[in-house]
CSV table of C-alpha atoms in Angstrom, one decimal:
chain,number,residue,atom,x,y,z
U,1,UNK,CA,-5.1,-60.6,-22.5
U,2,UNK,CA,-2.3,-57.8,-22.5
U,3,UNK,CA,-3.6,-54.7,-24.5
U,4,UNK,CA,-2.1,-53.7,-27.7
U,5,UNK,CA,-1.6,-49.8,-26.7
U,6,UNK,CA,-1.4,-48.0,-23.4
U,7,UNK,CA,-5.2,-46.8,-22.8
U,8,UNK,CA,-5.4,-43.2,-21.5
U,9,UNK,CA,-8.4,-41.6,-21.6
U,10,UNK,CA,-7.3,-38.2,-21.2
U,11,UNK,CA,-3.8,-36.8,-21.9
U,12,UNK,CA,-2.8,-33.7,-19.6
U,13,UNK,CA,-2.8,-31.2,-21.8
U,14,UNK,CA,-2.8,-28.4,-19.0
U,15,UNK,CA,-0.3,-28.5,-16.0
U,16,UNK,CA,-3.1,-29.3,-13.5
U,17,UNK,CA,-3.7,-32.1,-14.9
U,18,UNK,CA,-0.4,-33.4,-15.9
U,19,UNK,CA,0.6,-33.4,-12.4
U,20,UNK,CA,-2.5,-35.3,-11.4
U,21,UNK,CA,-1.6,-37.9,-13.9
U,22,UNK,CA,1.8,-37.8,-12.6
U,23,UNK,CA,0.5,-38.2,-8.7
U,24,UNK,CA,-1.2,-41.1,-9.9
U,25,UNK,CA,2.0,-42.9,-11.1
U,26,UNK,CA,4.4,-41.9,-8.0
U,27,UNK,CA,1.4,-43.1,-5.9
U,28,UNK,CA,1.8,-46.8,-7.7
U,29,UNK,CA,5.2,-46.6,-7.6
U,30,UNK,CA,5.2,-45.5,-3.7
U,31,UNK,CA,2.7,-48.8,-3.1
U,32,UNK,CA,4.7,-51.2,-5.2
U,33,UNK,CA,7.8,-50.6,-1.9
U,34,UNK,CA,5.0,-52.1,0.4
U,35,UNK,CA,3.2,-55.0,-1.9
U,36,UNK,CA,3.1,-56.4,-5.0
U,37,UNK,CA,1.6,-54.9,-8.0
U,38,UNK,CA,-1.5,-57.2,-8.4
U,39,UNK,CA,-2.3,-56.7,-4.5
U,40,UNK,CA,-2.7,-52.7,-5.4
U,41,UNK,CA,-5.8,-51.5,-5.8
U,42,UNK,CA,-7.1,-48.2,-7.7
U,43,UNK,CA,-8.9,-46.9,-4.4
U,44,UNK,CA,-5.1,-47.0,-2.9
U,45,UNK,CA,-3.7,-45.4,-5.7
U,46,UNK,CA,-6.2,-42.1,-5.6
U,47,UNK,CA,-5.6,-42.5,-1.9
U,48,UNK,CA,-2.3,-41.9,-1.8
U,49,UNK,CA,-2.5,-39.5,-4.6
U,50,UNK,CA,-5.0,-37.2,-2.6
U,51,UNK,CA,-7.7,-37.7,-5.4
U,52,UNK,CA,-11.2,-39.1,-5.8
U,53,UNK,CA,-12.2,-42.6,-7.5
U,54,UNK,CA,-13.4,-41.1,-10.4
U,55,UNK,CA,-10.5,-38.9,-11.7
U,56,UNK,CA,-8.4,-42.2,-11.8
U,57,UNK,CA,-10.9,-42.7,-13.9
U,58,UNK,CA,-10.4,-39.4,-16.0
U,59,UNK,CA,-7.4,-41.0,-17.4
U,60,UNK,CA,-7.3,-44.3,-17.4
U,61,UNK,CA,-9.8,-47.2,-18.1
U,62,UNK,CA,-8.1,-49.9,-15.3
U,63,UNK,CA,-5.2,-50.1,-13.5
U,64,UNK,CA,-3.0,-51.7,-15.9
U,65,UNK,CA,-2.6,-48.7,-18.5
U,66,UNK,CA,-1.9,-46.5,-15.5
U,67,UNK,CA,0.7,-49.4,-14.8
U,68,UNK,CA,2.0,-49.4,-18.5
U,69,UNK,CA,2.4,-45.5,-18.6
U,70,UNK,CA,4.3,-45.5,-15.7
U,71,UNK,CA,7.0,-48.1,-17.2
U,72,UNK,CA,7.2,-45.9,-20.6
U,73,UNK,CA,8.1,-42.6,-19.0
U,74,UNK,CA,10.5,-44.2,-16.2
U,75,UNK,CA,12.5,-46.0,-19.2
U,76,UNK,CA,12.1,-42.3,-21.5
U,77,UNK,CA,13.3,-40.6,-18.4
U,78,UNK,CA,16.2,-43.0,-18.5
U,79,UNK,CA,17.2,-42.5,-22.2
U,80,UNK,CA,17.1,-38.9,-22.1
U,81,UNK,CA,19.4,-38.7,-18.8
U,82,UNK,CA,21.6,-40.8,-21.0
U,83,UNK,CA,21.7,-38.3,-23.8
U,84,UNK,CA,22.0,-35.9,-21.6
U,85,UNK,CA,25.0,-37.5,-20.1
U,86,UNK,CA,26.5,-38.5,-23.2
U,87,UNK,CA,26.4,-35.1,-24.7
U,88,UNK,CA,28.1,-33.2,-21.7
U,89,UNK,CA,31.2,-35.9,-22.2
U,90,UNK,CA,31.4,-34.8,-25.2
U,91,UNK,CA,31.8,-30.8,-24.3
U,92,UNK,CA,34.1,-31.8,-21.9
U,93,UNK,CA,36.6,-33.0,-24.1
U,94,UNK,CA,38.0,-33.0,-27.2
U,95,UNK,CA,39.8,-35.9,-27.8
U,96,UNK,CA,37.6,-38.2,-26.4
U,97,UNK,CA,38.0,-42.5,-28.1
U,98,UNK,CA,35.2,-44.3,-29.1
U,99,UNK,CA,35.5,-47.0,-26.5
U,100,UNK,CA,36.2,-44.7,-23.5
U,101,UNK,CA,33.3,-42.9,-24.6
U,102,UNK,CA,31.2,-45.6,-24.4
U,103,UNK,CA,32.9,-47.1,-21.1
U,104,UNK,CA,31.6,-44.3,-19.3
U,105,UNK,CA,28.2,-44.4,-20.7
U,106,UNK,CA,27.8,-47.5,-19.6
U,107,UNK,CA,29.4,-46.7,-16.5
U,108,UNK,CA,26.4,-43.9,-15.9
U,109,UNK,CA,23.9,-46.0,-17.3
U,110,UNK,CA,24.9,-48.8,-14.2
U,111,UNK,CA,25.0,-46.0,-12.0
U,112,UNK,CA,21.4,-44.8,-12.5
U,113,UNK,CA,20.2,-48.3,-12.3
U,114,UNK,CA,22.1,-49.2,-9.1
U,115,UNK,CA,20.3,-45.7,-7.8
U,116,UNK,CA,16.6,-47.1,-8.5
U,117,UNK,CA,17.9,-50.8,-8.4
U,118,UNK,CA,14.0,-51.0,-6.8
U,119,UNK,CA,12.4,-49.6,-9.5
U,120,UNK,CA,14.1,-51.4,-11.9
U,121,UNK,CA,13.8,-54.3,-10.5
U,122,UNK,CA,9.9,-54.3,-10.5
U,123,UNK,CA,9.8,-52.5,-14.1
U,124,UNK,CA,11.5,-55.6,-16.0
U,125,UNK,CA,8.7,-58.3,-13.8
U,126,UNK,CA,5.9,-55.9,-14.9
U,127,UNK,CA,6.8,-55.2,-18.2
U,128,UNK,CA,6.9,-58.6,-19.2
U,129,UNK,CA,3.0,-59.0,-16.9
U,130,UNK,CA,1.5,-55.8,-18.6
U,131,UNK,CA,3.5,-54.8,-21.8
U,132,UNK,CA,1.4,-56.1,-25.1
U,133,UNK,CA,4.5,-57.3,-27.8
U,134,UNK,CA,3.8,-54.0,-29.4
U,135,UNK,CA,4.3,-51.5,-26.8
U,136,UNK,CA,7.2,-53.5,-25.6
U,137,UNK,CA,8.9,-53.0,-29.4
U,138,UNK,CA,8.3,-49.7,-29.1
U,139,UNK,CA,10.1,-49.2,-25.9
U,140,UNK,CA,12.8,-51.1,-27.0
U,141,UNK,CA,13.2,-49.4,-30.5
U,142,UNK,CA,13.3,-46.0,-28.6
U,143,UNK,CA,16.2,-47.0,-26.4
U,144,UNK,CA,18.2,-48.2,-29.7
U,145,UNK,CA,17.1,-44.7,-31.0
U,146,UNK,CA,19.0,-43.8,-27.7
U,147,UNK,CA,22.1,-45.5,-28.5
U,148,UNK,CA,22.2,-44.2,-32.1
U,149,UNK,CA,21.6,-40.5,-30.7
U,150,UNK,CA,24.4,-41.2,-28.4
U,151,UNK,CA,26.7,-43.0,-31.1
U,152,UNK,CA,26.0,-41.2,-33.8
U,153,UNK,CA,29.0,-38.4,-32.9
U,154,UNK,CA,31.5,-41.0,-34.1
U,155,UNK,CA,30.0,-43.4,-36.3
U,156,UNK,CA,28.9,-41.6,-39.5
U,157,UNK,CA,28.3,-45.2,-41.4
U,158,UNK,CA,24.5,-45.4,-41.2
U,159,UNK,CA,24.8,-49.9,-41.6
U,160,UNK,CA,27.3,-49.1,-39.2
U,161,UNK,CA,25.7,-47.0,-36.8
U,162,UNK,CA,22.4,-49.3,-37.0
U,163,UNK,CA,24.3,-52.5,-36.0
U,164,UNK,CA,26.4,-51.0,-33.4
U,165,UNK,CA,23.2,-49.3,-31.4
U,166,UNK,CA,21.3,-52.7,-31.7
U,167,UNK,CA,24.2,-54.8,-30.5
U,168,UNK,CA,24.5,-52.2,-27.7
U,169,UNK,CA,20.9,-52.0,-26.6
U,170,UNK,CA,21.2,-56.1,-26.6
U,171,UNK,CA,24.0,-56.2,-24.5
U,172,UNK,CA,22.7,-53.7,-21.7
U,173,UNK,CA,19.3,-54.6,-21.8
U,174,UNK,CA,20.0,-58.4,-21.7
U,175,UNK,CA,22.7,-57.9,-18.9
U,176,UNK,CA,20.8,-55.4,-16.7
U,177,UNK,CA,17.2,-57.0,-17.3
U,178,UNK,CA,18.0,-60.7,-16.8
U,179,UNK,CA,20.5,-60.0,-13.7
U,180,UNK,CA,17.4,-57.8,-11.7
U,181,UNK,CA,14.7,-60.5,-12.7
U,182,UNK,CA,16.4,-63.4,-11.1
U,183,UNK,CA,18.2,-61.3,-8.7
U,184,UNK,CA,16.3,-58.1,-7.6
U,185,UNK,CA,18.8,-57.3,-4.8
U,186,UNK,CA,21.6,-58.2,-7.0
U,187,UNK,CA,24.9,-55.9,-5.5
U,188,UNK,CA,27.7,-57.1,-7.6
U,189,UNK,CA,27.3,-53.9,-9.8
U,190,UNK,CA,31.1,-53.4,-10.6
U,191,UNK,CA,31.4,-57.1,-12.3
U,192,UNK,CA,28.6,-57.0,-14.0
U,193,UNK,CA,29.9,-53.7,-15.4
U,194,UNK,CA,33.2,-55.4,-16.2
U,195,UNK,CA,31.1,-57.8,-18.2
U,196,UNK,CA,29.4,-55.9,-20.3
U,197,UNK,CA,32.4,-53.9,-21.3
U,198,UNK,CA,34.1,-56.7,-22.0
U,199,UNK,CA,31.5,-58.4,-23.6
U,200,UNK,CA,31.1,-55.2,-26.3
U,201,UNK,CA,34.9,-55.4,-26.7
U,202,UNK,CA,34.5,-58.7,-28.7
């Protein structure tokens, strides 16, 4: 039975710990190149990670909420390099359109994919294995929030702005996510961006 929340025992409030919650997650991450998830153990996670059984144990209760955190900060890291991006296109110009704006979002937003096309891959399969309906809401609901961050600049309609983030977060997620599920080492990047745009255009 999934879990309804992400179980971590401990949250790293200093910065020793934070990185030792953070080795943990890079150490999956680094296993999950050589084997699938389920064939992981924790003893190879801390192993990799340079730690000792029992401060997995400090922060998480099994492997799956270790799993589950992972997923949630690669996909926040994701929206906020999207803001990020998003917001230096628009100090670079002044007469930037709507629709170029977004082409070259969703340009980027290929881009970072394609870079971690791996990763990706492997987050969409385990988020549907590990991801209770609740904490996969909530990772969805924060990448609308994403788009509206990122629309909001030139849509000041708020029914408007609402419908055109959730129509965009469809569109990308469904594309991306369905595309890496049935083909993990999918390589036709540049149509499938074609797609998208054009699929947003209607």
């Amino acid at each position: 039975m999934k879990n309804p929340e992400i179980q971590v025992r401990r949250k790293p409030r200093q910065s020793r710990a934070k990185v030792t919650q953070e080795a943990l997650q890079e150490s999956f991450v680094r296993l999950l190149h050589e084997q699938s998830a389920d064939k992981i153990t924790i003893r190879q996670i801390t192993d990799v990670a340079g730690v000792g059984l029992g401060t997995f144990y400090e922060y998480f209760s099994k492997k799956e909420d270790l799993i589950a955190l992972t997923i949630h900060v690669h996909v926040k890291q994701h929206a906020e390099q999207m803001k990020t991006y998003a917001q230096s296109l628009i100090k670079l110009s002044t007469d930037l359109d709507v629709q170029s704006y977004l082409q070259q979002i969703i340009h980027f937003q290929i881009e970072q994919v394609q870079q971690q096309q791996f990763l990706w891959a492997q987050t969409f399969l385990l988020e549907r294995q590990i991801s209770s309906i609740d904490i996969y809401r909530k990772s969805y609901a924060m990448m609308v929030q994403m788009w509206r961050d990122i629309l909001e600049p030139f849509i000041q309609d708020e029914v408007r702005l609402k419908s055109t983030a959730l129509n965009l977060q469809r569109v990308c997620y469904g594309f991306i996510s369905q595309t890496l599920l049935i083909e993990p080492e999918f390589g036709e990047w540049r149509d499938l961006e074609c797609d998208m745009i054009h699929m947003l255009r209607d």
